[in-house]
Coordinates of C-alpha atoms and ligand atoms in Angstrom, one line a residue:
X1 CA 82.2 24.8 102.7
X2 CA 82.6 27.1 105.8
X3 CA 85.4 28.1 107.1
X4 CA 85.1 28.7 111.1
X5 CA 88.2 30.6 113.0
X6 CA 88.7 30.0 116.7
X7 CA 90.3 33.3 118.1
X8 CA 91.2 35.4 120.7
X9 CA 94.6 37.0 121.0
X10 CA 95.3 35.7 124.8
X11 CA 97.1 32.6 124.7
X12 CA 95.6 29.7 127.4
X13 CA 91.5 30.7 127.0
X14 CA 91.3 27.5 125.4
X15 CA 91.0 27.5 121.5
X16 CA 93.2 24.9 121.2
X17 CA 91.4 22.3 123.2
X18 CA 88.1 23.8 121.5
X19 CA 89.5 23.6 117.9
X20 CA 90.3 19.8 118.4
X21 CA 86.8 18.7 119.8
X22 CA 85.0 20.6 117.7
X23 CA 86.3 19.4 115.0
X24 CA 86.1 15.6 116.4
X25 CA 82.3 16.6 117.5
X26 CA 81.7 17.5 114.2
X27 CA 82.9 14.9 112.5
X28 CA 81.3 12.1 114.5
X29 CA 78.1 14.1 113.4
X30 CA 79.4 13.0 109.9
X31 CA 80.6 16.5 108.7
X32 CA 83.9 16.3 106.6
X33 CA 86.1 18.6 108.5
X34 CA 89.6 20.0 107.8
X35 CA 91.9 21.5 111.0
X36 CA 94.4 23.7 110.0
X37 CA 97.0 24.8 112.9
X38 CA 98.6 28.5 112.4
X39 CA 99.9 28.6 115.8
X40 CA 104.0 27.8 115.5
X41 CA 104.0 26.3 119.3
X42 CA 102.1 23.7 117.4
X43 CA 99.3 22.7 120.2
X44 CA 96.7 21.3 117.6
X45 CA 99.3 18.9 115.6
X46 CA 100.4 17.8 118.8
X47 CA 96.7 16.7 120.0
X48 CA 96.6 14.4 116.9
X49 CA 100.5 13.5 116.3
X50 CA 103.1 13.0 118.8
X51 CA 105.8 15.4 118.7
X52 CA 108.5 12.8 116.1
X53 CA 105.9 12.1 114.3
X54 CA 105.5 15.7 113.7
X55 CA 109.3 16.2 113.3
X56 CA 110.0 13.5 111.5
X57 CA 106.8 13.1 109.0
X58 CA 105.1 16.7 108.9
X59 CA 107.5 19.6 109.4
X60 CA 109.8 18.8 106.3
X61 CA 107.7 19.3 103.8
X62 CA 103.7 19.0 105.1
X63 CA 102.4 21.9 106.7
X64 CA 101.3 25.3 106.3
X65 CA 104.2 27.4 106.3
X66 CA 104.7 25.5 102.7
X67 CA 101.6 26.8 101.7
X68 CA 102.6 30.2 102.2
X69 CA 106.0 29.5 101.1
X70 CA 104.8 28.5 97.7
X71 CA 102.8 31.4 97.0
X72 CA 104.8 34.0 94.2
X73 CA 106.5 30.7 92.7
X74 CA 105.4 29.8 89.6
X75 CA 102.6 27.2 90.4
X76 CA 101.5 29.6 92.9
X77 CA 97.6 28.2 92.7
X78 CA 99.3 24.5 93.7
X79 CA 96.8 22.5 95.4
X80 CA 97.4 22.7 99.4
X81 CA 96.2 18.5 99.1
X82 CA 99.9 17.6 100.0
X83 CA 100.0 18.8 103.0
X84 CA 96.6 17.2 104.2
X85 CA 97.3 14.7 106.9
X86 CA 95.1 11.9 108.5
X87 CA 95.1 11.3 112.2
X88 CA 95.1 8.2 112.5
X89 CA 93.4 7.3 115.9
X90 CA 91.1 9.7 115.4
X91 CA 89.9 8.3 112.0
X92 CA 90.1 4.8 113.3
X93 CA 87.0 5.9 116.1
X94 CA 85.5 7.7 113.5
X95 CA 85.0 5.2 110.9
X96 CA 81.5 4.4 111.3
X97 CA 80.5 8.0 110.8
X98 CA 80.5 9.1 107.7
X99 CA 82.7 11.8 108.5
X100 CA 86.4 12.6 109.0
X101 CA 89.1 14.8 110.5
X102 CA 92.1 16.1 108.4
X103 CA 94.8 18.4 109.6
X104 CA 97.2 20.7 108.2
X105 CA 99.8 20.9 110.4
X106 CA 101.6 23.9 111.9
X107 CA 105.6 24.8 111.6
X108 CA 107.6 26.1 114.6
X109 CA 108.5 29.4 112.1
X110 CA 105.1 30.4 111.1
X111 CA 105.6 33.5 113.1
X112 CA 108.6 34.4 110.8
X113 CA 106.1 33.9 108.0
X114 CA 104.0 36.5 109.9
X115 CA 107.2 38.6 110.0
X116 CA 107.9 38.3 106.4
X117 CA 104.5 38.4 105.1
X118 CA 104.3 42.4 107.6
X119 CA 107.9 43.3 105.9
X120 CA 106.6 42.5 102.2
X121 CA 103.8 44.7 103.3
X122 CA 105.6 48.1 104.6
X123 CA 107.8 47.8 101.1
X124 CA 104.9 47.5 98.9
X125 CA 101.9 48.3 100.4
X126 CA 99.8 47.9 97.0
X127 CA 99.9 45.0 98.0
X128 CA 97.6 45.0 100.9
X129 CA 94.6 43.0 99.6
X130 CA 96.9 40.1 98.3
X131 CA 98.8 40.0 101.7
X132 CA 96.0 39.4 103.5
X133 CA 93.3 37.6 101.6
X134 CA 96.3 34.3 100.5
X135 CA 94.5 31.9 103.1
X136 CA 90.9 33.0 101.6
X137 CA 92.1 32.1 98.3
X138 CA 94.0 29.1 99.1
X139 CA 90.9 27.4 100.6
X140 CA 88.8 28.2 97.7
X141 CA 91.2 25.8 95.4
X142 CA 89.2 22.6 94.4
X143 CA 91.5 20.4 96.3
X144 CA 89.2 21.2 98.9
X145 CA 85.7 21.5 98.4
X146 CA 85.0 18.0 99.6
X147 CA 85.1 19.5 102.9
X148 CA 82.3 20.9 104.6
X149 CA 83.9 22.8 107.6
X150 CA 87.2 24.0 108.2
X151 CA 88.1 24.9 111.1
X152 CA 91.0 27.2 111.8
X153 CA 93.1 26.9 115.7
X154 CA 94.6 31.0 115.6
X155 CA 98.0 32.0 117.0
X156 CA 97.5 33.9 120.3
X157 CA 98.3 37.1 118.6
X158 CA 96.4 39.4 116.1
X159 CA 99.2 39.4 113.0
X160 CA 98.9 39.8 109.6
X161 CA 98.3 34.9 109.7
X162 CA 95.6 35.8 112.1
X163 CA 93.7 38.8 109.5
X164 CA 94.3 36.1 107.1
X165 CA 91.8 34.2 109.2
X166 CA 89.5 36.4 109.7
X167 CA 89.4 37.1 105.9
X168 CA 88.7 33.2 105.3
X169 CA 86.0 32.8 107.7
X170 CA 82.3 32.4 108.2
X171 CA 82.1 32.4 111.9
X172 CA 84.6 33.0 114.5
X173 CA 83.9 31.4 117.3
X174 CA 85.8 33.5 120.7
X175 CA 87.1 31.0 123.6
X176 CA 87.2 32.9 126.9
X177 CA 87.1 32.7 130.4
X178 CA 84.8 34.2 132.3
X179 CA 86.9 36.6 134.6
X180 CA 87.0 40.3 134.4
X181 CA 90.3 41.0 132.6
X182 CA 88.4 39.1 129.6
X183 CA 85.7 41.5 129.0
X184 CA 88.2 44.1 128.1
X185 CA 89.9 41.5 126.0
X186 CA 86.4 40.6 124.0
X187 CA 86.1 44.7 123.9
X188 CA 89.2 45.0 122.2
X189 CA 89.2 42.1 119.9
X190 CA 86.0 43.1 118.5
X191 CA 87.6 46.7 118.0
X192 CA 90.7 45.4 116.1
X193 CA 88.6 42.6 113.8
X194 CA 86.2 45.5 112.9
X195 CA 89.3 48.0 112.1
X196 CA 91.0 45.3 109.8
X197 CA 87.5 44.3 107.9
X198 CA 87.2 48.5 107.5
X199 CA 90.9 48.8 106.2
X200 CA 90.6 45.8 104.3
X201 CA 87.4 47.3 102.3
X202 CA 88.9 50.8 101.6
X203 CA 92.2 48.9 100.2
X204 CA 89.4 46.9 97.6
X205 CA 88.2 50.8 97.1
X206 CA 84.9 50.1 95.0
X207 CA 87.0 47.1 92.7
X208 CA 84.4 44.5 94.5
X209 CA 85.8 41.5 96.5
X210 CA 84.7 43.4 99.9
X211 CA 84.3 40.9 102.8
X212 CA 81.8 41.4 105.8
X213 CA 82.7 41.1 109.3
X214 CA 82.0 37.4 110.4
X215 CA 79.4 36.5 112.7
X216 CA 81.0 36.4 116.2
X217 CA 80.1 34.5 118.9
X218 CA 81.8 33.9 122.8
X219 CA 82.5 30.4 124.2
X220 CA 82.9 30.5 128.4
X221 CA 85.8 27.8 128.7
X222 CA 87.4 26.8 132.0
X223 CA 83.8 27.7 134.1
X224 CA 83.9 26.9 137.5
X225 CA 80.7 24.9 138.4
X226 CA 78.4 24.9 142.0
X227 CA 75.3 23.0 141.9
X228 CA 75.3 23.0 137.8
X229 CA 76.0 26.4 137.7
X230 CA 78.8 28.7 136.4
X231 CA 80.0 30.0 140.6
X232 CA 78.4 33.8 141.3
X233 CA 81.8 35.8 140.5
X234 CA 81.3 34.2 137.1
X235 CA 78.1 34.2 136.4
X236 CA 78.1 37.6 136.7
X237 CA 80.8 38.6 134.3
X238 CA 78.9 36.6 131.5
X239 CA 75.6 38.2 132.6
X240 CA 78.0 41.9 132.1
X241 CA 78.8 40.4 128.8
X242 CA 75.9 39.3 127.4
X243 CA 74.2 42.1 128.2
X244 CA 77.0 44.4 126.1
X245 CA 75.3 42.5 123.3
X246 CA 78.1 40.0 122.6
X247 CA 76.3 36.7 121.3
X248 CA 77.6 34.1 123.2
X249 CA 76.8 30.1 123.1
X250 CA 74.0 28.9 125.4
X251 CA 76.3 26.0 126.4
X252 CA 79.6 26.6 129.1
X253 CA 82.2 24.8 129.4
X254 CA 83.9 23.8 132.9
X255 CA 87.1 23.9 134.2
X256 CA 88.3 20.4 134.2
X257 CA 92.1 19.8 134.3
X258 CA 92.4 16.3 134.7
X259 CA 90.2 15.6 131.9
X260 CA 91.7 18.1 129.4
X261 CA 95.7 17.8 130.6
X262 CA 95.6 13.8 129.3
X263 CA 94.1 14.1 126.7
X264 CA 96.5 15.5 123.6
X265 CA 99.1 13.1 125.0
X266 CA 95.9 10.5 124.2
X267 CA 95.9 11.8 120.2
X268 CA 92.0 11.8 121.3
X269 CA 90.1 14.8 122.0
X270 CA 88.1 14.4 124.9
X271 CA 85.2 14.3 123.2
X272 CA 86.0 11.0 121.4
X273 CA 87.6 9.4 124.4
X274 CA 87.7 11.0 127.4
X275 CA 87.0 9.7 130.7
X276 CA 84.6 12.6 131.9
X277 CA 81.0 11.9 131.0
X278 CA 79.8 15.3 132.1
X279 CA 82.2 17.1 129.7
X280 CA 81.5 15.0 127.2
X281 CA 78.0 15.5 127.2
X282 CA 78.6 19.6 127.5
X283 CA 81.0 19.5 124.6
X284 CA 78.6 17.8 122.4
X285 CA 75.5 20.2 123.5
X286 CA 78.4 23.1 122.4
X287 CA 79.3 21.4 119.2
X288 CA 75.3 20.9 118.3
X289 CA 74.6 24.8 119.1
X290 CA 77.6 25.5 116.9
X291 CA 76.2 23.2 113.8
X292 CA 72.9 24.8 114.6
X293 CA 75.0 28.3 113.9
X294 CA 76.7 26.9 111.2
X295 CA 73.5 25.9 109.5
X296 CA 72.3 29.9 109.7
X297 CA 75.7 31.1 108.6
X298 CA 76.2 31.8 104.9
X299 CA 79.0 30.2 102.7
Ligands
LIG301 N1 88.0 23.4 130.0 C1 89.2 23.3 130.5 N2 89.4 23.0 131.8 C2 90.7 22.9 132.3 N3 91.8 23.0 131.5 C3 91.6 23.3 130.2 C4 90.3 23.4 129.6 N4 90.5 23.7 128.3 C5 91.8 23.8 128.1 N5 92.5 23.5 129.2 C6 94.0 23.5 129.4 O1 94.5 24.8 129.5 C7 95.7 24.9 128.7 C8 95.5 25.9 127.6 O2 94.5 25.4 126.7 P1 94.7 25.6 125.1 O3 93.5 25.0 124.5 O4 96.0 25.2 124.7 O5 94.5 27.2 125.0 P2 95.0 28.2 123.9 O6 95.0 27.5 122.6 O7 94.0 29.3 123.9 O8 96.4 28.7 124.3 C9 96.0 23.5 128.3 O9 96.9 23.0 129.2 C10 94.7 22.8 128.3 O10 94.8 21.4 128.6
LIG302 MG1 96.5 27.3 121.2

């Protein structure tokens, strides 16, 4: 299993809509995929359950706030399988491909968890390792190995949910847009992932269990195209990028509002159902260079 974190702590660079057709793309490619929402405004449970059905059916007792809820009680190794839910459209147009798209949901106070989990960790700071490596072991239970990606949609912040993340993953893949405000904001991700996977190794101090920093790579989301082509303004702050040495994915993908707006409201990722055959076809280019990726990535 690999676990792949979409990240970047600006909100509205698209890791959302990323999250829920990559997932979909992979899936139709007959991967077994599990989505697991940690941002509490609750974007990626939307795109698959309308808003009751995630009142009514999910935020009582089925989502991941429980998980981390549970932790310290008694059965705190439960299996997170509970709170594994099945879109239902989704798996309905994926039937005839082998492979499937669960979702743990998200809980409007996950970033009180966040809160909590930063309070526990000023009063008792041995606990550092613990604190921040719960969702690394919680995917490791069994309940889950029949999955072969999972696929995390990050709050847009950089809090002790979304080290937990980075802890977990294999890959993280970086939604941005290509403007010039988000080559700083690539600059100072990178910084604060590397400080935490630095801290988080001196806290393990020799006792093995280190982790190393996950491959990275950048996503262009919401390019504007001219003749097939990200426009010059933009071209040239991915050229300023890539030349920094930031891997980035081969494939862009546009700026297309009317495609992406309908779509959550749909319960269908675009890539499934969406009325634009151009994005379509760019979003499944993206999710093959990203299998390709996974494929080189190690477990
Ligand atoms: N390629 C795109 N073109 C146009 N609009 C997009 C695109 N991708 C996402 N959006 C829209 O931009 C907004 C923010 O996207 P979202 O995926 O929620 O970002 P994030 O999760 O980073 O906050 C949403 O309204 C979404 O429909
Ligand atoms: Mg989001």
């Amino acid at each position: 299993m690999k676990v792949v974190s979409v990240i970047n702590h600006k909100g509205g660079v698209g890791k959302t809509t990323l999250t829920a057709n990559v997932g979909a793309g992979l899936a139709a490619r007959g991967k077994r995929v599990l989505m697991l929402d940690l941002d509490s405004q609750a974007s990626l449970t939307i795109s698959f359950f309308t808003q009751s059905e995630w009142a009514s059916e999910l935020l009582p007792t089925r989502t991941i706030k429980h998980w981390y809820d549970g932790i310290g009680t008694p059965d705190a190794m439960r299996s997170p399988a509970p709170l594994i839910t099945k879109p239902r459209r989704v798996l309905e147009l994926l039937s005839h491909t082998g492979g499937y798209l669960d979702l743990i949901a998200a809980h409007r106070d996950l970033a009180d968890v966040d809160t909590a989990l930063a309070a526990d960790l000023r009063g008792q700071p041995q606990l550092y390792v613990d604190l921040h490596s719960r969702l690394r072991d919680g995917l490791a239970h069994a309940a889950l190995s029949e999955y072969d990606v999972v696929l995390i949609d990050c709050a847009p912040n950089f809090g002790l949910i979304a080290k937990n993340a980075v802890a977990a993953s294999n890959l993280l893949l970086i939604p941005t847009k290509p403007d010039y405000l988000s080559t700083s904001g690539i600059d100072s991700l990178g910084m604060k992932i590397r400080a935490f996977v630095d801290e988080y190794n001196e806290h393990r101090n020799g006792s093995g269990g280190q982790i190393s920093r996950p491959p990275a790579a950048v996503i262009f989301t919401m390019v504007q195209n001219l003749d097939g082509k990200p426009i010059e303004t933009q071209r040239s702050v991915i050229s300023r990028i890539e030349a920094r040495g930031v891997p980035t994915f081969e494939t862009t993908i546009r700026d297309s509002k009317s495609v992406y707006g309908p779509a959550p409201e749909h319960g269908v990722p675009v890539i499934l159902g969406g009325t634009g055959r151009a994005q379509t076809r760019e979003l499944r280019e993206l999710v093959s260079e990203v299998s390709d990726q996974l494929d080189r990535t190690a477990a």
